[in-house]
Each structure stands twice: as C-alpha cells, then as structure tokens.
PDB file of C-alpha atoms in Angstrom:
ATOM      1  CA  MET H  43      64.889 107.889  90.954  1.00 62.00           C
ATOM      2  CA  PRO H  44      67.365 105.477  92.831  1.00 72.00           C
ATOM      3  CA  VAL H  45      68.873 108.187  94.886  1.00 76.00           C
ATOM      4  CA  ASP H  46      66.945 110.733  96.875  1.00 77.00           C
ATOM      5  CA  PRO H  47      67.172 113.979  94.981  1.00 84.00           C
ATOM      6  CA  HIS H  48      68.074 115.953  98.100  1.00 83.00           C
ATOM      7  CA  LEU H  49      70.824 113.744  99.179  1.00 81.00           C
ATOM      8  CA  LEU H  50      72.166 113.640  95.553  1.00 87.00           C
ATOM      9  CA  ALA H  51      72.350 117.432  95.542  1.00 88.00           C
ATOM     10  CA  VAL H  52      74.137 117.606  98.889  1.00 85.00           C
ATOM     11  CA  PHE H  53      76.491 114.992  97.599  1.00 86.00           C
ATOM     12  CA  THR H  54      77.344 116.831  94.437  1.00 90.00           C
ATOM     13  CA  VAL H  55      78.137 120.040  96.248  1.00 87.00           C
ATOM     14  CA  ALA H  56      80.203 118.059  99.017  1.00 84.00           C
ATOM     15  CA  THR H  57      82.201 116.197  96.213  1.00 86.00           C
ATOM     16  CA  ILE H  58      82.926 119.388  94.277  1.00 87.00           C
ATOM     17  CA  VAL H  59      84.271 120.972  97.416  1.00 78.00           C
ATOM     18  CA  ALA H  60      86.460 117.946  98.116  1.00 76.00           C
ATOM     19  CA  LEU H  61      87.819 117.784  94.517  1.00 81.00           C
ATOM     20  CA  VAL H  62      88.841 121.494  94.251  1.00 76.00           C
ATOM     21  CA  THR H  63      91.087 120.949  97.198  1.00 69.00           C
ATOM     22  CA  PRO H  64      94.615 120.006  95.774  1.00 70.00           C
ATOM     23  CA  GLY H  65      95.591 116.519  96.913  1.00 76.00           C
ATOM     24  CA  PRO H  66      97.927 113.764  95.796  1.00 79.00           C
ATOM     25  CA  ASP H  67      95.942 112.747  92.669  1.00 85.00           C
ATOM     26  CA  MET H  68      95.688 116.241  91.535  1.00 85.00           C
ATOM     27  CA  LEU H  69      99.396 116.765  91.923  1.00 82.00           C
ATOM     28  CA  MET H  70     100.200 113.575  90.059  1.00 85.00           C
ATOM     29  CA  VAL H  71      97.968 114.662  87.189  1.00 90.00           C
ATOM     30  CA  LEU H  72      99.584 118.096  87.110  1.00 86.00           C
ATOM     31  CA  GLY H  73     103.079 116.498  86.965  1.00 83.00           C
ATOM     32  CA  CYS H  74     102.231 114.131  84.230  1.00 86.00           C
ATOM     33  CA  GLY H  75     100.623 116.906  82.179  1.00 87.00           C
ATOM     34  CA  MET H  76     103.692 119.133  82.509  1.00 83.00           C
ATOM     35  CA  ARG H  77     106.022 116.368  81.390  1.00 79.00           C
ATOM     36  CA  GLY H  78     103.774 114.749  78.683  1.00 83.00           C
ATOM     37  CA  GLY H  79     101.312 117.190  77.367  1.00 86.00           C
ATOM     38  CA  PRO H  80      97.515 117.434  77.587  1.00 90.00           C
ATOM     39  CA  ARG H  81      97.262 113.846  76.516  1.00 91.00           C
ATOM     40  CA  ALA H  82      99.431 112.521  79.193  1.00 91.00           C
ATOM     41  CA  GLY H  83      97.507 114.654  81.718  1.00 91.00           C
ATOM     42  CA  LEU H  84      94.090 113.237  80.660  1.00 94.00           C
ATOM     43  CA  LEU H  85      95.408 109.723  80.703  1.00 94.00           C
ATOM     44  CA  ALA H  86      96.860 110.243  84.360  1.00 94.00           C
ATOM     45  CA  THR H  87      93.257 111.465  85.114  1.00 95.00           C
ATOM     46  CA  LEU H  88      91.895 108.226  83.666  1.00 96.00           C
ATOM     47  CA  GLY H  89      94.304 106.196  85.729  1.00 94.00           C
ATOM     48  CA  VAL H  90      93.293 108.075  88.854  1.00 94.00           C
ATOM     49  CA  VAL H  91      89.406 107.673  88.276  1.00 94.00           C
ATOM     50  CA  THR H  92      90.078 104.107  87.372  1.00 94.00           C
ATOM     51  CA  GLY H  93      91.774 103.513  90.886  1.00 90.00           C
ATOM     52  CA  ASP H  94      88.911 105.490  92.446  1.00 90.00           C
ATOM     53  CA  ALA H  95      86.232 103.443  90.711  1.00 91.00           C
ATOM     54  CA  LEU H  96      87.855 100.094  92.082  1.00 88.00           C
ATOM     55  CA  TYR H  97      87.784 101.727  95.572  1.00 84.00           C
ATOM     56  CA  ILE H  98      83.994 102.496  95.134  1.00 85.00           C
ATOM     57  CA  VAL H  99      83.336  99.004  93.941  1.00 85.00           C
ATOM     58  CA  ALA H 100      85.307  97.878  97.122  1.00 80.00           C
ATOM     59  CA  ALA H 101      83.296 100.062  99.445  1.00 76.00           C
ATOM     60  CA  ALA H 102      80.062  98.977  97.977  1.00 75.00           C
ATOM     61  CA  ALA H 103      81.026  95.354  98.388  1.00 77.00           C
ATOM     62  CA  GLY H 104      81.862  95.934 101.943  1.00 70.00           C
ATOM     63  CA  LEU H 105      85.578  95.247 101.650  1.00 59.00           C
ATOM     64  CA  ALA H 106      86.085  98.146 104.319  1.00 56.00           C
ATOM     65  CA  VAL H 107      85.115  95.515 106.856  1.00 62.00           C
ATOM     66  CA  LEU H 108      87.766  93.176 105.433  1.00 62.00           C
ATOM     67  CA  LEU H 109      90.629  95.709 105.344  1.00 58.00           C
ATOM     68  CA  THR H 110      89.760  96.827 108.954  1.00 59.00           C
ATOM     69  CA  ALA H 111      89.997  93.289 110.086  1.00 67.00           C
ATOM     70  CA  PHE H 112      93.288  92.635 108.170  1.00 67.00           C
ATOM     71  CA  PRO H 113      95.127  96.010 108.091  1.00 66.00           C
ATOM     72  CA  ILE H 114      98.373  94.375 106.798  1.00 76.00           C
ATOM     73  CA  VAL H 115      96.701  94.103 103.424  1.00 64.00           C
ATOM     74  CA  PHE H 116      96.129  97.918 103.441  1.00 63.00           C
ATOM     75  CA  THR H 117      99.688  98.607 104.804  1.00 70.00           C
ATOM     76  CA  VAL H 118     101.266  96.550 102.058  1.00 72.00           C
ATOM     77  CA  LEU H 119      99.312  98.310  99.262  1.00 63.00           C
ATOM     78  CA  ARG H 120     100.259 101.764 100.745  1.00 66.00           C
ATOM     79  CA  ILE H 121     104.020 100.945 101.174  1.00 79.00           C
ATOM     80  CA  ALA H 122     104.226  99.421  97.674  1.00 74.00           C
ATOM     81  CA  GLY H 123     102.666 102.392  95.988  1.00 66.00           C
ATOM     82  CA  ALA H 124     104.587 104.937  98.035  1.00 73.00           C
ATOM     83  CA  ALA H 125     107.964 103.233  97.183  1.00 80.00           C
ATOM     84  CA  TYR H 126     107.110 103.315  93.416  1.00 73.00           C
ATOM     85  CA  LEU H 127     106.329 107.094  93.762  1.00 71.00           C
ATOM     86  CA  VAL H 128     109.699 107.729  95.472  1.00 82.00           C
ATOM     87  CA  TYR H 129     111.457 105.674  92.846  1.00 80.00           C
ATOM     88  CA  LEU H 130     109.727 107.411  89.878  1.00 75.00           C
ATOM     89  CA  GLY H 131     110.805 110.872  91.510  1.00 77.00           C
ATOM     90  CA  VAL H 132     114.427 109.840  91.920  1.00 83.00           C
ATOM     91  CA  GLN H 133     114.470 108.634  88.352  1.00 77.00           C
ATOM     92  CA  ILE H 134     112.983 111.924  87.082  1.00 72.00           C
ATOM     93  CA  ILE H 135     115.660 113.930  88.856  1.00 77.00           C
ATOM     94  CA  ARG H 136     118.530 111.684  88.045  1.00 78.00           C
ATOM     95  CA  ASN H 137     117.844 111.618  84.395  1.00 70.00           C
ATOM     96  CA  ARG H 138     116.820 115.084  83.637  1.00 59.00           C
ATOM     97  CA  LYS H 139     119.323 115.463  80.629  1.00 55.00           C
ATOM     98  CA  GLN H 140     118.367 112.181  79.178  1.00 55.00           C
ATOM     99  CA  GLN H 141     114.682 112.791  79.451  1.00 50.00           C
ATOM    100  CA  GLN H 142     115.145 116.195  77.937  1.00 49.00           C
ATOM    101  CA  ALA H 143     116.294 114.490  74.736  1.00 47.00           C
ATOM    102  CA  GLU H 144     113.603 111.726  74.824  1.00 47.00           C
ATOM    103  CA  ALA H 145     110.983 114.311  75.405  1.00 47.00           C
ATOM    104  CA  LEU H 146     111.893 116.285  72.384  1.00 43.00           C
ATOM    105  CA  ALA H 147     112.062 113.103  70.258  1.00 43.00           C
ATOM    106  CA  SER H 148     108.853 111.393  71.558  1.00 42.00           C
ATOM    107  CA  GLY H 149     106.761 114.065  72.979  1.00 50.00           C
ATOM    108  CA  GLY H 150     107.351 113.441  76.709  1.00 60.00           C
ATOM    109  CA  ILE H 151     105.971 110.773  79.153  1.00 74.00           C
ATOM    110  CA  SER H 152     104.079 107.973  77.464  1.00 78.00           C
ATOM    111  CA  GLY H 153     100.322 107.669  77.805  1.00 81.00           C
ATOM    112  CA  ARG H 154     100.839 104.333  79.350  1.00 87.00           C
ATOM    113  CA  ARG H 155     103.074 105.569  82.077  1.00 88.00           C
ATOM    114  CA  ALA H 156     100.984 108.453  82.658  1.00 91.00           C
ATOM    115  CA  PHE H 157      97.892 106.129  83.175  1.00 94.00           C
ATOM    116  CA  LEU H 158      99.822 103.821  85.315  1.00 91.00           C
ATOM    117  CA  ASN H 159     101.291 106.758  87.578  1.00 88.00           C
ATOM    118  CA  GLY H 160      97.602 107.942  88.106  1.00 90.00           C
ATOM    119  CA  ALA H 161      96.372 104.591  89.044  1.00 91.00           C
ATOM    120  CA  VAL H 162      99.103 103.821  91.389  1.00 87.00           C
ATOM    121  CA  CYS H 163      98.802 107.160  93.019  1.00 84.00           C
ATOM    122  CA  SER H 164      95.136 106.682  93.543  1.00 86.00           C
ATOM    123  CA  MET H 165      95.256 103.056  94.812  1.00 84.00           C
ATOM    124  CA  ALA H 166      98.443 103.796  97.286  1.00 78.00           C
ATOM    125  CA  ASN H 167      96.597 106.717  98.909  1.00 74.00           C
ATOM    126  CA  PRO H 168      94.963 105.257 102.103  1.00 66.00           C
ATOM    127  CA  GLN H 169      92.827 108.422 102.402  1.00 66.00           C
ATOM    128  CA  THR H 170      90.986 107.442  99.005  1.00 74.00           C
ATOM    129  CA  PHE H 171      89.589 104.162 100.375  1.00 71.00           C
ATOM    130  CA  THR H 172      88.776 105.678 103.767  1.00 68.00           C
ATOM    131  CA  PHE H 173      86.886 108.525 101.887  1.00 70.00           C
ATOM    132  CA  MET H 174      85.008 106.186  99.772  1.00 75.00           C
ATOM    133  CA  ALA H 175      84.039 103.919 102.482  1.00 70.00           C
ATOM    134  CA  ALA H 176      83.129 106.555 104.920  1.00 68.00           C
ATOM    135  CA  PHE H 177      81.650 109.372 102.607  1.00 75.00           C
ATOM    136  CA  LEU H 178      79.462 107.523 100.242  1.00 78.00           C
ATOM    137  CA  PRO H 179      77.273 105.691 102.590  1.00 76.00           C
ATOM    138  CA  GLN H 180      76.278 109.001 104.101  1.00 75.00           C
ATOM    139  CA  PHE H 181      74.235 109.639 101.069  1.00 80.00           C
ATOM    140  CA  VAL H 182      72.671 106.223 100.808  1.00 77.00           C
ATOM    141  CA  ASP H 183      69.047 105.750 101.841  1.00 78.00           C
ATOM    142  CA  PRO H 184      67.854 102.187 102.129  1.00 73.00           C
ATOM    143  CA  ALA H 185      64.287 103.227 101.679  1.00 76.00           C
ATOM    144  CA  ALA H 186      65.013 104.918  98.468  1.00 76.00           C
ATOM    145  CA  GLY H 187      65.804 101.739  96.541  1.00 76.00           C
ATOM    146  CA  PRO H 188      68.583  99.109  96.069  1.00 80.00           C
ATOM    147  CA  ILE H 189      71.673 100.053  98.003  1.00 76.00           C
ATOM    148  CA  TRP H 190      74.075  98.776  95.247  1.00 79.00           C
ATOM    149  CA  LEU H 191      72.200 100.910  92.623  1.00 83.00           C
ATOM    150  CA  GLN H 192      72.659 103.959  94.923  1.00 83.00           C
ATOM    151  CA  PHE H 193      76.228 103.419  95.326  1.00 84.00           C
ATOM    152  CA  ALA H 194      76.554 103.073  91.407  1.00 86.00           C
ATOM    153  CA  VAL H 195      74.885 106.300  90.798  1.00 89.00           C
ATOM    154  CA  LEU H 196      76.779 108.264  93.527  1.00 89.00           C
ATOM    155  CA  GLY H 197      80.086 106.546  92.293  1.00 90.00           C
ATOM    156  CA  ALA H 198      79.260 107.533  88.663  1.00 92.00           C
ATOM    157  CA  VAL H 199      78.725 111.167  89.682  1.00 93.00           C
ATOM    158  CA  LEU H 200      81.929 111.243  91.771  1.00 93.00           C
ATOM    159  CA  ILE H 201      83.999 109.842  88.909  1.00 94.00           C
ATOM    160  CA  ALA H 202      82.544 112.176  86.313  1.00 95.00           C
ATOM    161  CA  LEU H 203      83.141 115.230  88.467  1.00 94.00           C
ATOM    162  CA  GLU H 204      86.756 114.116  89.310  1.00 93.00           C
ATOM    163  CA  PHE H 205      87.540 113.497  85.675  1.00 95.00           C
ATOM    164  CA  LEU H 206      86.280 116.977  84.876  1.00 95.00           C
ATOM    165  CA  ALA H 207      88.229 118.641  87.610  1.00 92.00           C
ATOM    166  CA  ASP H 208      91.554 116.699  87.445  1.00 92.00           C
ATOM    167  CA  GLY H 209      91.308 116.432  83.693  1.00 93.00           C
ATOM    168  CA  THR H 210      90.981 120.215  83.312  1.00 93.00           C
ATOM    169  CA  VAL H 211      94.208 120.602  85.423  1.00 91.00           C
ATOM    170  CA  GLY H 212      95.994 117.781  83.307  1.00 91.00           C
ATOM    171  CA  VAL H 213      95.061 119.481  79.997  1.00 92.00           C
ATOM    172  CA  LEU H 214      96.153 123.101  81.136  1.00 91.00           C
ATOM    173  CA  ALA H 215      99.295 121.806  82.700  1.00 87.00           C
ATOM    174  CA  GLY H 216     100.063 119.925  79.460  1.00 85.00           C
ATOM    175  CA  ARG H 217      99.725 123.091  77.366  1.00 84.00           C
ATOM    176  CA  ILE H 218     101.991 125.041  79.791  1.00 79.00           C
ATOM    177  CA  GLY H 219     104.553 122.096  79.734  1.00 74.00           C
ATOM    178  CA  ARG H 220     104.536 121.802  75.870  1.00 68.00           C
ATOM    179  CA  TRP H 221     105.331 125.503  75.685  1.00 64.00           C
ATOM    180  CA  LEU H 222     108.180 124.987  78.267  1.00 61.00           C
ATOM    181  CA  ARG H 223     109.453 121.737  76.736  1.00 58.00           C
ATOM    182  CA  GLY H 224     111.611 123.328  74.165  1.00 54.00           C
ATOM    183  CA  ARG H 225     113.406 125.595  76.624  1.00 57.00           C
ATOM    184  CA  GLU H 226     116.070 123.184  78.150  1.00 57.00           C
ATOM    185  CA  VAL H 227     117.043 125.041  81.352  1.00 58.00           C
ATOM    186  CA  VAL H 228     113.379 125.542  82.293  1.00 57.00           C
ATOM    187  CA  LYS H 229     112.524 121.943  81.304  1.00 60.00           C
ATOM    188  CA  ARG H 230     115.252 120.552  83.703  1.00 66.00           C
ATOM    189  CA  ARG H 231     114.058 122.712  86.662  1.00 68.00           C
ATOM    190  CA  MET H 232     110.471 121.660  85.849  1.00 65.00           C
ATOM    191  CA  ASP H 233     111.628 117.881  85.889  1.00 68.00           C
ATOM    192  CA  ALA H 234     113.577 118.611  89.239  1.00 74.00           C
ATOM    193  CA  ALA H 235     110.374 120.070  90.774  1.00 72.00           C
ATOM    194  CA  THR H 236     108.217 117.327  89.346  1.00 68.00           C
ATOM    195  CA  GLY H 237     110.468 114.689  90.770  1.00 74.00           C
ATOM    196  CA  THR H 238     110.574 116.357  94.071  1.00 79.00           C
ATOM    197  CA  VAL H 239     106.763 116.371  94.162  1.00 71.00           C
ATOM    198  CA  PHE H 240     106.516 112.659  93.348  1.00 69.00           C
ATOM    199  CA  ILE H 241     109.139 111.958  96.195  1.00 80.00           C
ATOM    200  CA  GLY H 242     107.153 114.034  98.472  1.00 77.00           C
ATOM    201  CA  LEU H 243     103.824 112.258  97.557  1.00 66.00           C
ATOM    202  CA  GLY H 244     105.509 108.943  98.202  1.00 71.00           C
ATOM    203  CA  VAL H 245     106.832 109.919 101.596  1.00 78.00           C
ATOM    204  CA  SER H 246     103.578 111.335 102.613  1.00 71.00           C
ATOM    205  CA  LEU H 247     101.800 108.259 101.699  1.00 62.00           C
ATOM    206  CA  ALA H 248     104.341 106.094 103.516  1.00 70.00           C
ATOM    207  CA  VAL H 249     104.026 107.820 106.801  1.00 72.00           C
ATOM    208  CA  GLU H 250     100.175 108.189 106.454  1.00 60.00           C
ATOM    209  CA  ARG H 251      98.296 106.629 109.258  1.00 52.00           C
TER     210      ARG H 251
END
C-alpha cells in the first residue's frame, strides 16, 4: 500500500473534523445552492474541489517554497479573488428584483457561474494552500513508497471527503432554496443574506494574513 495504513486512518479522521467545520468554501456552496438549486450546489462544490486539487498538486510539486519566497504572487491572488467575491455580493444585493424574475425564468444561478464561484473562493483563500502545504506532508512517510504517490492518494481521499461534505450541503441548500424561490419576499431577503455572506467572505479573505 502506497500510504501507511495507520497514517491514512489518522489523516481521514483529521480531514473529516476539518471539513465539518463551516468555512468560506462551505458558505459559498451554501449560497450557490440556495440561489440555484441542488445542481448549482453540486457544481459549486465541484469548483471548490477543483481549486483544492490544484493546490494539492502545487503542494506536492513544492510550490509552497516558491510562494514563500515570492509572497507578492500569493497576495495578488488573494486580493483578486477577494475583490471578485465582494463584487459578486454587491451585484446580488443590488439586483435582487431583477434576479427574482431571472430565477423564475431560468432556474436561478447558472451552473457555469456556480462552478466559477466555487473555484474562485477556493483559490482566493490563503488558508487553503497553507493547509495543503502544511497538513498533507504530516502524513507522508518517505519509507512507505514514492512521495508523489502518497500525495496523490492523500489528495484523492481529501477531495472525495470534501465533495461528499460540501456536496451534501449544496444539495440540501438547493432543495430549500427551490422551495423558497417562488416566494418573492423571502427570496429577496435570501438574496440579500447571500450577498452579505459573499461580501463578508471577500473582506475576510482580503484582510487575511
């Protein structure tokens, strides 16, 4: 087995504990599910895990050293993603009435937008890369086999568990949002709350150090 069974078991438990704690990615999935339905929730989750997968590859390739040596790259990525989230939140709040009509006509937020929102949220969160770069190596044993293969196995387990956790949240939020979508007053308040959450995510990522 490419990964020590004991380390894999500990890694799985630690990952589950980390994933059930609500964070920016889960809140993003929740918001997309509420506005676009179960499909949007799942596609937002797919965006999140895609961003996380890229960070896992980066961590395995040693890019943590590069970003530590050139923090400006990390800062630009963080600020750009945070600005997008704030912009998205403002647009949701400003265009509540128009979005109500569009949601009734088209089923809510598009799958493409949901995927993009999830990917941006994941890639813009500095804690995601820090977590991958610091967490995964703790469960790698050079004596157990090729290090790249161990990273691949651990990364696959993490991605699968995250998709299961966030995807469940997205589907449940989508079903609740679908029920509320036809109730105009509730829908507007839901959009206002979602926009506020997105703005809060953007601000928190922008000031994260």
